[in-house]
Amino acid sequence: MLESKTDQSNRDGDPALEQLARDPSSRKRFLSAVGGAGAVTAFAGLLAACGGDSGDESTQAGDAGSEGAGSEAPSSEAAPTEGAAATRQTNPDPKEGTDDLQILNYALSLEYLENAFYAKVLEADLFTGSTLEAIKGFAQNEREHLATVLATVEKLGGKPVAEPETNFPLGSPTAVLELAAALENGGAAAYLGQANRIRSKEVLAAALSIHTVEARHAAALNVLAGLPPEPEGAFAAPAPMEEVLASVQQFIVTP
Amino acid sequence: MPYRVPTIPALSAAGVQVDGITRSAFLLRGTLALAGLYGAGAVGPFVGRSLAQAEGDDGDVEILNFALTLEYLEAEFYRQALDLELSAEVGALARTLGAHEAAHVSALTESIEALGGAPAEEPRFSFPIGDEASFLELALTLEETGVSAYNGAGPLIVSPEVLAAAGGIVQIEARHAADIRRALGEPQAPEPFDPALEMAEVLDAIEPFVQS
């Protein structure tokens, strides 16, 4: 059922993606390897439109290389007996300074990217059979995500971010599946990274319902790319906005 | 990289309003509605525990205990599945998913204790599974219910840390649902938006597997 063999000899894709394929726990590494921590300049317009994070995520669990930081910070700094007021002082509120419209425009930009990617993949006619059917289904899901997020931005009175011009390196079928898996794992991590920054319960409910569909895509594509469906194990890690925008900057064509 | 549910200082979130009602009232309404349908005893220890918790002020603890009960159910389900004759592939899937659910149980238990709450006791479960086909069919139901349960509870969570932790779990439940669908040869993401279930609906769905 797998049209593209996953043996190493068949891989001719991006070295970073090959590394991702070899190291199942390297989503974080992928995000930094393909983007570069400071490589946001060419994507600055979108970043500005989205607002960006202020580093709040560093106080949450799941940062690469800082396992346990999330559990240490609150317990060591907050006095457990002083209740909510003390907690607020010592736990920076992830919602502080956030704007649902900015988060929605960020989601919109990612949905634009995913839509453009799947359109190009389907145009390239690389797959057949069950893999093609799966990709068609994911593409349809992403079209509906895009339409819904766009409509929500407009409903809230916001100005939707412009659709970026994109360029995706499409190599062998295996390399494309690896890129698809990386994009979907990153998309799921991106939604997860915003969940506790969203103010509106309705927007949160919508984001959660998209988040778990991105997770399904990621699990499915991981297997097609020869990776475990849950590379991070029992707990998925969030990705902060600036990290995600940096990692996808390579796919944005700058004017 | 796995991460633990953050340890959170005790909160006093009295009188938090969700859509005009307190979350305690919301949760009580759900459990009472269910008790009305099935009789309070029929849904086992969880309802009694939930009603007791709802008298307190910390709705996040109630939601975490709700999640803990679902994770107990899933973890025990995969444990019992290992007694079946499964193909190598499905057996490996049951072991992997079961290990994830057991990790969720541990993390939620620690998180509830860190919030100053009392973790719900594990109910006794019974599952109508006798072979690989019935295992996969029920696994799909349970994983899909888990996704919808977390997605429904998410907007009710007050603590950003608890919400982040729940999000890190529900993403894995969704991946599990996709895994089971793959084993069944079904589309892995059949809908563009995953549905959300209210707590009462979830309790309704799991009631047949809770022994009274």
Short mmCIF file of C-alpha atoms in Angstrom, two decimals:
data_model
loop_
_atom_site.label_atom_id
_atom_site.label_comp_id
_atom_site.label_asym_id
_atom_site.label_seq_id
_atom_site.Cartn_x
_atom_site.Cartn_y
_atom_site.Cartn_z
CA MET A 1 0.00 0.00 0.00
CA LEU A 2 2.99 2.28 0.38
CA GLU A 3 3.90 3.52 -3.07
CA SER A 4 7.10 5.11 -1.95
CA LYS A 5 9.61 2.81 -0.37
CA THR A 6 11.13 4.08 2.81
CA ASP A 7 14.53 2.49 2.46
CA GLN A 8 17.43 4.84 2.92
CA SER A 9 18.69 4.44 -0.65
CA ASN A 10 15.55 6.05 -1.92
CA ARG A 11 16.02 9.22 0.04
CA ASP A 12 17.25 12.20 -1.84
CA GLY A 13 15.56 14.94 0.09
CA ASP A 14 16.67 17.70 2.35
CA PRO A 15 19.38 16.57 4.80
CA ALA A 16 17.40 18.09 7.65
CA LEU A 17 14.44 15.96 6.69
CA GLU A 18 16.59 12.88 6.48
CA GLN A 19 17.74 13.64 9.96
CA LEU A 20 14.14 13.96 11.02
CA ALA A 21 13.42 10.59 9.50
CA ARG A 22 16.30 8.96 11.32
CA ASP A 23 15.57 10.55 14.65
CA PRO A 24 11.94 10.06 15.57
CA SER A 25 12.11 12.51 18.44
CA SER A 26 13.52 15.35 16.44
CA ARG A 27 10.50 17.51 15.75
CA LYS A 28 12.03 20.27 17.80
CA ARG A 29 15.30 19.73 16.04
CA PHE A 30 13.49 19.92 12.73
CA LEU A 31 11.92 23.19 13.65
CA SER A 32 15.26 24.75 14.44
CA ALA A 33 17.28 22.94 11.79
CA VAL A 34 15.16 23.96 8.86
CA GLY A 35 14.35 27.41 10.06
CA GLY A 36 17.17 28.69 12.19
CA ALA A 37 16.41 30.45 15.40
CA GLY A 38 16.81 33.97 14.08
CA ALA A 39 15.61 33.46 10.54
CA VAL A 40 12.47 35.48 10.87
CA THR A 41 13.51 38.52 8.88
CA ALA A 42 12.06 37.47 5.54
CA PHE A 43 8.87 36.48 7.29
CA ALA A 44 8.80 39.66 9.30
CA GLY A 45 5.61 40.93 7.71
CA LEU A 46 3.68 37.89 8.74
CA LEU A 47 5.31 37.83 12.12
CA ALA A 48 4.32 41.44 12.65
CA ALA A 49 0.79 40.69 11.50
CA CYS A 50 0.61 37.81 13.90
CA GLY A 51 2.08 39.71 16.78
CA GLY A 52 4.45 36.98 17.83
CA ASP A 53 4.97 35.50 21.23
CA SER A 54 6.76 37.26 24.00
CA GLY A 55 8.51 34.12 25.13
CA ASP A 56 5.75 33.10 27.49
CA GLU A 57 6.05 29.53 26.37
CA SER A 58 9.37 29.27 28.11
CA THR A 59 7.47 29.06 31.33
CA GLN A 60 5.49 26.09 30.15
CA ALA A 61 6.44 22.50 30.04
CA GLY A 62 7.77 20.95 26.89
CA ASP A 63 10.65 23.14 25.83
CA ALA A 64 13.39 21.15 24.20
CA GLY A 65 16.20 20.37 26.56
CA SER A 66 14.42 21.62 29.63
CA GLU A 67 12.39 18.68 30.70
CA GLY A 68 10.92 19.32 34.08
CA ALA A 69 11.27 23.08 33.88
CA GLY A 70 7.52 23.46 33.76
CA SER A 71 7.07 21.50 36.92
CA GLU A 72 9.83 23.24 38.77
CA ALA A 73 9.04 26.84 38.07
CA PRO A 74 5.62 27.07 39.70
CA SER A 75 6.36 24.85 42.66
CA SER A 76 9.64 26.47 43.53
CA GLU A 77 8.51 30.05 43.08
CA ALA A 78 4.93 30.02 44.26
CA ALA A 79 3.74 29.52 47.77
CA PRO A 80 1.14 26.79 47.40
CA THR A 81 -0.91 28.01 50.31
CA GLU A 82 -1.42 31.54 49.15
CA GLY A 83 -3.94 30.69 46.49
CA ALA A 84 -4.78 32.27 43.21
CA ALA A 85 -3.33 35.70 43.81
CA ALA A 86 0.13 34.39 44.52
CA THR A 87 -0.13 32.04 41.60
CA ARG A 88 -0.87 34.87 39.22
CA GLN A 89 2.11 36.83 40.41
CA THR A 90 4.59 34.03 39.98
CA ASN A 91 3.08 32.30 36.96
CA PRO A 92 3.15 34.63 33.98
CA ASP A 93 -0.27 34.54 32.37
CA PRO A 94 0.08 33.06 28.87
CA LYS A 95 -2.85 35.26 27.85
CA GLU A 96 -1.10 38.45 28.88
CA GLY A 97 -0.95 40.79 25.90
CA THR A 98 -2.48 38.22 23.55
CA ASP A 99 -5.12 38.97 20.98
CA ASP A 100 -7.33 36.25 19.55
CA LEU A 101 -7.24 37.95 16.17
CA GLN A 102 -3.46 37.80 16.09
CA ILE A 103 -3.56 34.12 17.01
CA LEU A 104 -6.21 33.46 14.39
CA ASN A 105 -4.17 35.23 11.73
CA TYR A 106 -1.21 33.10 12.75
CA ALA A 107 -3.37 30.00 12.34
CA LEU A 108 -4.59 31.36 9.03
CA SER A 109 -1.04 31.76 7.78
CA LEU A 110 -0.26 28.17 8.69
CA GLU A 111 -3.42 26.93 7.00
CA TYR A 112 -2.46 28.90 3.88
CA LEU A 113 0.90 27.12 3.93
CA GLU A 114 -0.62 23.69 4.36
CA ASN A 115 -3.16 24.33 1.62
CA ALA A 116 -0.49 25.51 -0.78
CA PHE A 117 1.65 22.52 0.07
CA TYR A 118 -1.06 19.95 -0.55
CA ALA A 119 -2.12 21.68 -3.77
CA LYS A 120 1.41 21.47 -5.05
CA VAL A 121 1.81 17.85 -3.94
CA LEU A 122 -1.39 16.80 -5.68
CA GLU A 123 -0.37 18.75 -8.78
CA ALA A 124 2.96 16.90 -8.82
CA ASP A 125 1.10 13.60 -9.17
CA LEU A 126 3.55 11.65 -7.03
CA PHE A 127 1.20 9.22 -5.34
CA THR A 128 -1.41 6.61 -6.12
CA GLY A 129 -3.75 4.34 -4.25
CA SER A 130 -4.35 4.65 -0.53
CA THR A 131 -1.58 7.21 -0.04
CA LEU A 132 -3.13 9.47 -2.67
CA GLU A 133 -6.56 9.05 -1.08
CA ALA A 134 -5.16 9.93 2.34
CA ILE A 135 -3.44 13.05 1.01
CA LYS A 136 -6.59 14.13 -0.81
CA GLY A 137 -8.52 13.77 2.42
CA PHE A 138 -5.99 15.80 4.39
CA ALA A 139 -6.01 18.48 1.69
CA GLN A 140 -9.79 18.69 1.92
CA ASN A 141 -9.61 19.02 5.71
CA GLU A 142 -7.10 21.85 5.36
CA ARG A 143 -9.32 23.65 2.87
CA GLU A 144 -12.09 23.61 5.44
CA HIS A 145 -9.76 24.75 8.20
CA LEU A 146 -8.65 27.65 6.02
CA ALA A 147 -12.20 28.69 5.21
CA THR A 148 -13.26 28.50 8.85
CA VAL A 149 -10.29 30.39 10.26
CA LEU A 150 -10.62 33.05 7.56
CA ALA A 151 -14.32 33.46 8.26
CA THR A 152 -13.64 33.69 11.98
CA VAL A 153 -11.09 36.47 11.51
CA GLU A 154 -13.62 38.40 9.46
CA LYS A 155 -16.45 37.69 11.89
CA LEU A 156 -14.38 39.13 14.71
CA GLY A 157 -13.79 42.26 12.67
CA GLY A 158 -10.16 41.53 11.87
CA LYS A 159 -8.19 41.90 8.67
CA PRO A 160 -7.14 38.47 7.41
CA VAL A 161 -3.43 38.13 6.77
CA ALA A 162 -2.59 37.97 3.08
CA GLU A 163 -1.94 34.61 1.50
CA PRO A 164 1.83 34.20 1.25
CA GLU A 165 3.54 33.14 -1.93
CA THR A 166 5.11 29.77 -1.21
CA ASN A 167 7.76 27.48 -2.55
CA PHE A 168 8.06 23.89 -1.38
CA PRO A 169 10.93 21.64 -2.40
CA LEU A 170 9.27 18.52 -3.75
CA GLY A 171 11.74 15.69 -4.22
CA SER A 172 11.09 11.98 -4.14
CA PRO A 173 7.78 10.66 -2.83
CA THR A 174 9.55 9.69 0.38
CA ALA A 175 10.99 13.17 0.80
CA VAL A 176 7.56 14.68 0.17
CA LEU A 177 5.97 12.43 2.79
CA GLU A 178 8.68 13.42 5.24
CA LEU A 179 8.05 17.10 4.54
CA ALA A 180 4.30 16.57 4.88
CA ALA A 181 4.83 14.83 8.20
CA ALA A 182 7.08 17.63 9.39
CA LEU A 183 4.53 20.28 8.40
CA GLU A 184 1.66 18.47 10.10
CA ASN A 185 3.62 17.70 13.27
CA GLY A 186 4.62 21.35 13.33
CA GLY A 187 1.04 22.43 12.71
CA ALA A 188 -0.25 20.33 15.59
CA ALA A 189 2.47 21.70 17.85
CA ALA A 190 1.64 25.23 16.72
CA TYR A 191 -2.04 24.93 17.62
CA LEU A 192 -1.10 23.32 20.93
CA GLY A 193 1.24 26.22 21.63
CA GLN A 194 -1.60 28.72 21.34
CA ALA A 195 -4.32 26.82 23.24
CA ASN A 196 -3.82 28.51 26.57
CA ARG A 197 -3.22 31.94 25.01
CA ILE A 198 -6.68 32.16 23.45
CA ARG A 199 -9.20 34.30 25.31
CA SER A 200 -12.52 33.42 23.68
CA LYS A 201 -13.99 30.07 24.67
CA GLU A 202 -15.54 29.78 21.23
CA VAL A 203 -12.24 30.41 19.47
CA LEU A 204 -10.55 27.95 21.82
CA ALA A 205 -13.16 25.28 21.08
CA ALA A 206 -12.63 25.78 17.35
CA ALA A 207 -8.86 25.68 17.70
CA LEU A 208 -9.03 22.48 19.74
CA SER A 209 -11.23 20.83 17.12
CA ILE A 210 -8.68 21.72 14.42
CA HIS A 211 -5.70 20.81 16.62
CA THR A 212 -6.69 17.17 16.98
CA VAL A 213 -7.31 16.84 13.24
CA GLU A 214 -3.82 18.15 12.56
CA ALA A 215 -2.64 15.52 15.03
CA ARG A 216 -4.40 12.80 13.05
CA HIS A 217 -2.74 14.01 9.87
CA ALA A 218 0.61 14.03 11.63
CA ALA A 219 0.20 10.48 12.95
CA ALA A 220 -0.87 9.18 9.55
CA LEU A 221 1.92 10.92 7.66
CA ASN A 222 4.53 9.89 10.22
CA VAL A 223 3.74 6.26 9.49
CA LEU A 224 3.78 6.85 5.73
CA ALA A 225 7.18 8.49 6.17
CA GLY A 226 8.48 5.57 8.24
CA LEU A 227 8.26 7.35 11.58
CA PRO A 228 6.37 6.40 14.74
CA PRO A 229 2.94 8.04 14.90
CA GLU A 230 3.67 9.51 18.33
CA PRO A 231 7.35 10.49 18.09
CA GLU A 232 7.21 12.35 21.39
CA GLY A 233 5.59 9.53 23.31
CA ALA A 234 2.64 10.00 25.64
CA PHE A 235 2.70 13.82 25.75
CA ALA A 236 2.80 16.19 22.80
CA ALA A 237 4.92 19.30 23.13
CA PRO A 238 3.76 22.77 22.11
CA ALA A 239 5.72 25.01 19.77
CA PRO A 240 5.78 28.76 20.35
CA MET A 241 4.71 31.11 17.59
CA GLU A 242 8.09 32.61 16.80
CA GLU A 243 9.72 29.20 16.54
CA VAL A 244 7.07 27.99 14.12
CA LEU A 245 7.24 31.10 11.98
CA ALA A 246 11.01 30.81 11.84
CA SER A 247 10.79 27.18 10.77
CA VAL A 248 8.35 27.81 7.91
CA GLN A 249 10.12 30.92 6.66
CA GLN A 250 12.05 28.81 4.16
CA PHE A 251 8.81 28.04 2.34
CA ILE A 252 7.85 31.68 1.93
CA VAL A 253 8.85 33.47 -1.25
CA THR A 254 9.88 36.98 -0.40
CA PRO A 255 9.06 39.74 -2.82
CA MET B 1 10.25 14.73 24.30
CA PRO B 2 7.83 13.65 27.04
CA TYR B 3 6.95 16.23 29.59
CA ARG B 4 5.12 15.98 32.84
CA VAL B 5 1.91 17.70 33.66
CA PRO B 6 3.15 20.76 35.50
CA THR B 7 2.94 20.88 39.22
CA ILE B 8 0.56 23.62 40.14
CA PRO B 9 0.07 25.36 43.46
CA ALA B 10 -3.32 25.03 45.05
CA LEU B 11 -5.79 27.45 43.59
CA SER B 12 -8.96 28.88 45.03
CA ALA B 13 -11.09 29.49 41.98
CA ALA B 14 -14.36 30.09 43.76
CA GLY B 15 -17.36 31.08 41.73
CA VAL B 16 -15.78 30.90 38.32
CA GLN B 17 -18.46 31.47 35.75
CA VAL B 18 -18.77 29.55 32.51
CA ASP B 19 -21.49 30.81 30.25
CA GLY B 20 -23.50 32.10 33.15
CA ILE B 21 -23.28 29.10 35.44
CA THR B 22 -20.58 28.05 37.83
CA ARG B 23 -18.50 25.19 36.64
CA SER B 24 -19.41 23.23 39.71
CA ALA B 25 -23.04 23.61 38.78
CA PHE B 26 -22.23 22.59 35.22
CA LEU B 27 -20.49 19.47 36.37
CA LEU B 28 -23.16 18.66 38.90
CA ARG B 29 -25.81 19.09 36.27
CA GLY B 30 -24.01 16.64 34.03
CA THR B 31 -23.54 14.00 36.66
CA LEU B 32 -27.02 14.40 38.05
CA ALA B 33 -28.53 14.12 34.61
CA LEU B 34 -26.64 10.91 34.14
CA ALA B 35 -27.63 9.61 37.54
CA GLY B 36 -31.21 10.31 36.58
CA LEU B 37 -30.85 8.22 33.49
CA TYR B 38 -29.08 5.25 34.94
CA GLY B 39 -29.37 5.55 38.68
CA ALA B 40 -26.43 6.91 40.61
CA GLY B 41 -25.00 3.48 41.34
CA ALA B 42 -24.98 2.35 37.76
CA VAL B 43 -22.05 4.50 36.73
CA GLY B 44 -19.84 3.34 39.52
CA PRO B 45 -17.46 5.12 41.82
CA PHE B 46 -16.72 7.98 39.47
CA VAL B 47 -20.05 9.69 39.89
CA GLY B 48 -19.89 9.53 43.64
CA ARG B 49 -16.42 10.96 43.55
CA SER B 50 -17.43 13.59 41.03
CA LEU B 51 -20.39 14.71 43.11
CA ALA B 52 -18.15 15.00 46.13
CA GLN B 53 -15.63 17.00 44.17
CA ALA B 54 -18.28 19.28 42.77
CA GLU B 55 -19.03 20.50 46.27
CA GLY B 56 -15.60 22.04 46.36
CA ASP B 57 -14.53 25.10 44.46
CA ASP B 58 -11.88 23.78 42.17
CA GLY B 59 -13.44 22.97 38.84
CA ASP B 60 -10.10 22.15 37.27
CA VAL B 61 -9.71 19.28 39.74
CA GLU B 62 -13.12 18.00 38.71
CA ILE B 63 -12.17 18.15 35.06
CA LEU B 64 -8.85 16.45 35.76
CA ASN B 65 -10.66 13.70 37.66
CA PHE B 66 -13.04 13.31 34.75
CA ALA B 67 -10.00 12.94 32.49
CA LEU B 68 -8.35 10.57 34.97
CA THR B 69 -11.37 8.29 34.88
CA LEU B 70 -11.23 8.18 31.10
CA GLU B 71 -7.52 7.39 31.23
CA TYR B 72 -8.12 4.63 33.80
CA LEU B 73 -10.65 3.19 31.39
CA GLU B 74 -8.34 3.35 28.39
CA ALA B 75 -5.32 2.00 30.25
CA GLU B 76 -7.29 -0.95 31.63
CA PHE B 77 -8.82 -1.58 28.22
CA TYR B 78 -5.40 -1.99 26.62
CA ARG B 79 -4.25 -4.15 29.56
CA GLN B 80 -7.17 -6.50 29.04
CA ALA B 81 -6.55 -6.52 25.30
CA LEU B 82 -3.15 -8.09 25.87
CA ASP B 83 -4.94 -11.25 27.01
CA LEU B 84 -6.40 -11.62 23.52
CA GLU B 85 -4.78 -13.32 20.58
CA LEU B 86 -3.69 -10.34 18.55
CA SER B 87 -1.55 -10.11 15.45
CA ALA B 88 1.99 -8.89 16.05
CA GLU B 89 1.15 -5.48 14.64
CA VAL B 90 -2.03 -4.96 16.63
CA GLY B 91 -0.44 -6.38 19.77
CA ALA B 92 2.38 -3.87 19.47
CA LEU B 93 -0.16 -1.11 18.95
CA ALA B 94 -2.07 -2.15 22.09
CA ARG B 95 1.14 -2.15 24.13
CA THR B 96 2.24 1.27 22.88
CA LEU B 97 -1.11 2.91 23.33
CA GLY B 98 -1.57 1.25 26.72
CA ALA B 99 1.78 2.60 27.87
CA HIS B 100 0.74 6.11 26.81
CA GLU B 101 -2.57 5.83 28.67
CA ALA B 102 -0.79 4.59 31.79
CA ALA B 103 1.52 7.60 31.58
CA HIS B 104 -1.55 9.84 31.30
CA VAL B 105 -2.99 8.23 34.44
CA SER B 106 0.20 8.94 36.35
CA ALA B 107 0.49 12.51 35.11
CA LEU B 108 -3.14 13.36 35.84
CA THR B 109 -2.93 11.79 39.29
CA GLU B 110 0.15 13.87 40.11
CA SER B 111 -1.48 16.98 38.74
CA ILE B 112 -4.63 16.50 40.81
CA GLU B 113 -2.57 15.96 43.93
CA ALA B 114 -0.50 19.03 43.14
CA LEU B 115 -3.71 21.05 42.95
CA GLY B 116 -4.66 19.80 46.40
CA GLY B 117 -7.37 17.51 45.07
CA ALA B 118 -8.11 13.86 45.70
CA PRO B 119 -7.62 11.65 42.66
CA ALA B 120 -10.70 9.66 41.72
CA GLU B 121 -10.44 5.98 42.53
CA GLU B 122 -10.15 3.60 39.66
CA PRO B 123 -13.49 2.00 38.83
CA ARG B 124 -13.74 -1.64 37.86
CA PHE B 125 -14.14 -2.01 34.14
CA SER B 126 -15.39 -4.75 31.89
CA PHE B 127 -15.05 -4.70 28.13
CA PRO B 128 -16.86 -6.84 25.57
CA ILE B 129 -13.78 -7.79 23.61
CA GLY B 130 -13.01 -11.33 22.55
CA ASP B 131 -10.88 -11.02 19.47
CA GLU B 132 -8.88 -8.56 17.42
CA ALA B 133 -11.87 -7.25 15.52
CA SER B 134 -13.91 -6.48 18.62
CA PHE B 135 -10.83 -4.99 20.27
CA LEU B 136 -10.18 -2.60 17.38
CA GLU B 137 -13.82 -1.64 17.11
CA LEU B 138 -14.09 -0.73 20.77
CA ALA B 139 -10.64 0.89 20.75
CA LEU B 140 -11.87 3.24 18.06
CA THR B 141 -14.94 4.14 20.11
CA LEU B 142 -12.90 4.77 23.24
CA GLU B 143 -10.19 6.83 21.54
CA GLU B 144 -12.70 8.94 19.62
CA THR B 145 -14.64 9.48 22.84
CA GLY B 146 -11.44 10.50 24.57
CA VAL B 147 -10.63 13.10 21.92
CA SER B 148 -14.11 14.58 22.10
CA ALA B 149 -14.13 14.52 25.89
CA TYR B 150 -10.92 16.54 26.16
CA ASN B 151 -12.00 18.89 23.39
CA GLY B 152 -15.28 19.47 25.19
CA ALA B 153 -13.65 20.05 28.56
CA GLY B 154 -10.84 22.26 27.29
CA PRO B 155 -12.76 25.55 27.23
CA LEU B 156 -13.92 24.91 30.82
CA ILE B 157 -10.39 24.72 32.17
CA VAL B 158 -9.24 27.81 34.04
CA SER B 159 -5.55 27.17 34.71
CA PRO B 160 -3.26 27.79 31.72
CA GLU B 161 -0.98 25.03 32.96
CA VAL B 162 -3.80 22.51 33.20
CA LEU B 163 -5.05 23.52 29.76
CA ALA B 164 -1.58 23.10 28.26
CA ALA B 165 -1.24 19.69 29.88
CA ALA B 166 -4.66 18.58 28.69
CA GLY B 167 -3.78 19.77 25.19
CA GLY B 168 -0.59 17.74 25.26
CA ILE B 169 -2.65 14.67 26.13
CA VAL B 170 -5.53 15.16 23.69
CA GLN B 171 -3.12 15.50 20.80
CA ILE B 172 -1.88 12.00 21.63
CA GLU B 173 -5.42 10.65 21.94
CA ALA B 174 -6.10 11.98 18.44
CA ARG B 175 -2.99 10.26 17.13
CA HIS B 176 -4.20 7.06 18.79
CA ALA B 177 -7.55 7.38 17.05
CA ALA B 178 -5.70 7.72 13.76
CA ASP B 179 -3.59 4.65 14.62
CA ILE B 180 -6.66 2.53 15.32
CA ARG B 181 -8.31 3.78 12.14
CA ARG B 182 -5.23 2.77 10.19
CA ALA B 183 -5.38 -0.73 11.67
CA LEU B 184 -9.04 -0.89 10.65
CA GLY B 185 -8.27 0.37 7.15
CA GLU B 186 -10.47 3.42 7.67
CA PRO B 187 -9.75 7.07 6.83
CA GLN B 188 -7.61 8.46 9.63
CA ALA B 189 -9.02 11.97 9.64
CA PRO B 190 -12.56 11.55 8.37
CA GLU B 191 -13.81 14.98 9.46
CA PRO B 192 -12.16 18.41 9.22
CA PHE B 193 -13.20 19.27 12.79
CA ASP B 194 -13.23 16.84 15.69
CA PRO B 195 -16.44 17.00 17.66
CA ALA B 196 -16.64 17.97 21.33
CA LEU B 197 -18.70 16.07 23.86
CA GLU B 198 -20.11 17.32 27.12
CA MET B 199 -19.20 15.42 30.23
CA ALA B 200 -22.64 13.85 30.57
CA GLU B 201 -22.42 12.55 27.03
CA VAL B 202 -19.02 11.04 27.75
CA LEU B 203 -20.24 9.40 30.94
CA ASP B 204 -23.14 8.05 28.95
CA ALA B 205 -20.72 6.56 26.44
CA ILE B 206 -18.51 4.83 29.01
CA GLU B 207 -21.25 3.72 31.38
CA PRO B 208 -21.61 0.27 29.79
CA PHE B 209 -17.98 -0.51 30.69
CA VAL B 210 -18.12 0.55 34.32
CA GLN B 211 -19.09 -2.26 36.65
CA SER B 212 -21.47 -1.26 39.40
#
